[in-house]
Coordinates of C-alpha atoms in Angstrom, one line a residue:
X22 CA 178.2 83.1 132.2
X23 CA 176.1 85.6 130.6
X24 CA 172.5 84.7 129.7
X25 CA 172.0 85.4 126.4
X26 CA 168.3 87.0 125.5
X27 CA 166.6 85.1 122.0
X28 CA 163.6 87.6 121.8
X29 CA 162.9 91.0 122.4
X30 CA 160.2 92.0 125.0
X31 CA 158.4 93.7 121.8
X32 CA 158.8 90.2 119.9
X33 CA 157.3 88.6 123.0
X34 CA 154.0 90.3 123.6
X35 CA 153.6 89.8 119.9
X36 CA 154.0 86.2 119.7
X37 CA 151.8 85.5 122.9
X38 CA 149.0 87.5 121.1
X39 CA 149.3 85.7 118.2
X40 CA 149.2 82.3 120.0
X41 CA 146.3 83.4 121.9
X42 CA 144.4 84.1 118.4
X43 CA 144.7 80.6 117.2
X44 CA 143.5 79.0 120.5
X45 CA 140.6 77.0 118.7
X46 CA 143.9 74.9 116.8
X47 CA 144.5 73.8 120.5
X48 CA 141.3 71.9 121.1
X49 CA 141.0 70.7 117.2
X50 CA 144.6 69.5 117.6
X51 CA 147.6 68.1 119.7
X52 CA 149.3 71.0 119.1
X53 CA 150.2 73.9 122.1
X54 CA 152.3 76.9 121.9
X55 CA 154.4 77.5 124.9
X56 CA 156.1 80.8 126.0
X57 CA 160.1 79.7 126.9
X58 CA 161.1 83.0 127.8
X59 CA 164.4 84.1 126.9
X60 CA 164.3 82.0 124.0
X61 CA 161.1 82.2 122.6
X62 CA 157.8 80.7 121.7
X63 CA 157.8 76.6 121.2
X64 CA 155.1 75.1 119.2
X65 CA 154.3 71.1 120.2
X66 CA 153.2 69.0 117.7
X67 CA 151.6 65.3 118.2
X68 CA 151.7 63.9 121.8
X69 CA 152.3 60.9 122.1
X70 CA 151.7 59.5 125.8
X71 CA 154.5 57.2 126.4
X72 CA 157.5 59.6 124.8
X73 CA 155.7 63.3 124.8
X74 CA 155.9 65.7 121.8
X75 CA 156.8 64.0 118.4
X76 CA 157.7 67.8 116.8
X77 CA 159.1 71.5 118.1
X78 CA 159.6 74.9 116.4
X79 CA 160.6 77.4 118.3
X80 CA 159.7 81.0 117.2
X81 CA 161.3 84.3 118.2
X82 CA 159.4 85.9 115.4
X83 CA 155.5 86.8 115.8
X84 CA 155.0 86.6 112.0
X85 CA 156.7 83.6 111.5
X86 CA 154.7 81.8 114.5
X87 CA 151.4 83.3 112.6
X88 CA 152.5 81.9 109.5
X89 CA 153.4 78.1 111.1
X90 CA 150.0 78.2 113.2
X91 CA 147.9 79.5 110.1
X92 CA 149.2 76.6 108.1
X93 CA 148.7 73.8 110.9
X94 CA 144.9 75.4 111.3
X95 CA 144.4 74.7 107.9
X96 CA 145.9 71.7 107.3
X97 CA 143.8 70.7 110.3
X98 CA 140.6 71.9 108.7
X99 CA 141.1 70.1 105.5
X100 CA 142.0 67.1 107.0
X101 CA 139.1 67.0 109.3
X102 CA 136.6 68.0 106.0
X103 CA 138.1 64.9 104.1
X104 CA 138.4 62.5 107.4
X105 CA 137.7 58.8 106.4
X106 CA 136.9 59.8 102.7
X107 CA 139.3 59.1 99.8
X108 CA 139.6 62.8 99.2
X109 CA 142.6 62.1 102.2
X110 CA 144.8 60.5 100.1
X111 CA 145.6 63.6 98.0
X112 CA 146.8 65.2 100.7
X113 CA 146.0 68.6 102.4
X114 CA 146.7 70.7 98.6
X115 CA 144.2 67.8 97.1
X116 CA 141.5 68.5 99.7
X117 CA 141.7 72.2 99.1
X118 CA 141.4 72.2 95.3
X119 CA 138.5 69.7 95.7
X120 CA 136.5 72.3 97.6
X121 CA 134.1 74.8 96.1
X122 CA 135.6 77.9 95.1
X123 CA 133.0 79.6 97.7
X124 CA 134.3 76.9 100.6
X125 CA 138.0 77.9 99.6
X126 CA 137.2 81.7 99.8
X127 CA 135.9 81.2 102.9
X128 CA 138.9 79.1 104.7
X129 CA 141.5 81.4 103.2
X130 CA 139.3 84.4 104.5
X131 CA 140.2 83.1 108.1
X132 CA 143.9 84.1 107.6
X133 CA 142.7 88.0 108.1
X134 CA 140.4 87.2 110.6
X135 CA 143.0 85.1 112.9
X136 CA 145.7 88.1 111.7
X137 CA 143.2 90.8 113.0
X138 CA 143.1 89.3 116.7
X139 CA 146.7 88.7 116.7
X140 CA 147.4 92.2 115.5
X141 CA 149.4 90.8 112.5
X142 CA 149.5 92.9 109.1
X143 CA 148.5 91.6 106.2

């Protein structure tokens, strides 16, 4: 049986920089990007001790894995600004429009600076 390759070497080296730029999501959150190889990068959402990872997405494309990290960052950001205040109840896109329009600038300019250290164009 032939083993059949998911990812390009290329592909690879991407996607393992681009997990390496988001490492702060990784101590905010129970969330870890795994290298699988031949098929990929696997992002692990919500561990949960008695049954392990709740949610996995499996990437084989650097930009896509940016754009899935980028958005759990900054859903994880907004949620931890609005932690235990009513703001949480309109959800992450609720949070956001509730900031100052200097706050917002500054969480959206984060998306070039993690894209910078993964090498990702914007």
């Amino acid at each position: 049986m032939e083993k059949k390759i998911y990812i390009t070497e290329e592909e690879r080296a991407k996607c393992k920089k681009v997990a390496e730029a988001f490492s702060e999501l990784y101590e905010m959150a129970d969330i870890v990007v795994v290298d699988v190889g031949r098929y990929g990068f696997v992002m692990l959402k919500y561990y949960m001790p008695t049954h392990g990872f709740e949610e996995d997405e499996t990437y084989t494309d650097s930009r896509a894995l940016f754009e899935g990290l980028w958005q759990e960052w900054l859903d994880m950001k907004l949620y931890l600004m609005a932690k235990g205040t009513p703001l949480l109840e309109k959800g992450y896109k609720g949070v956001f429009e509730s900031l100052s329009n200097e706050k917002r600038s500054e969480l959206i300019g984060q998306k070039t600076y993690f894209a910078r250290m993964a090498g990702i164009d914007m």
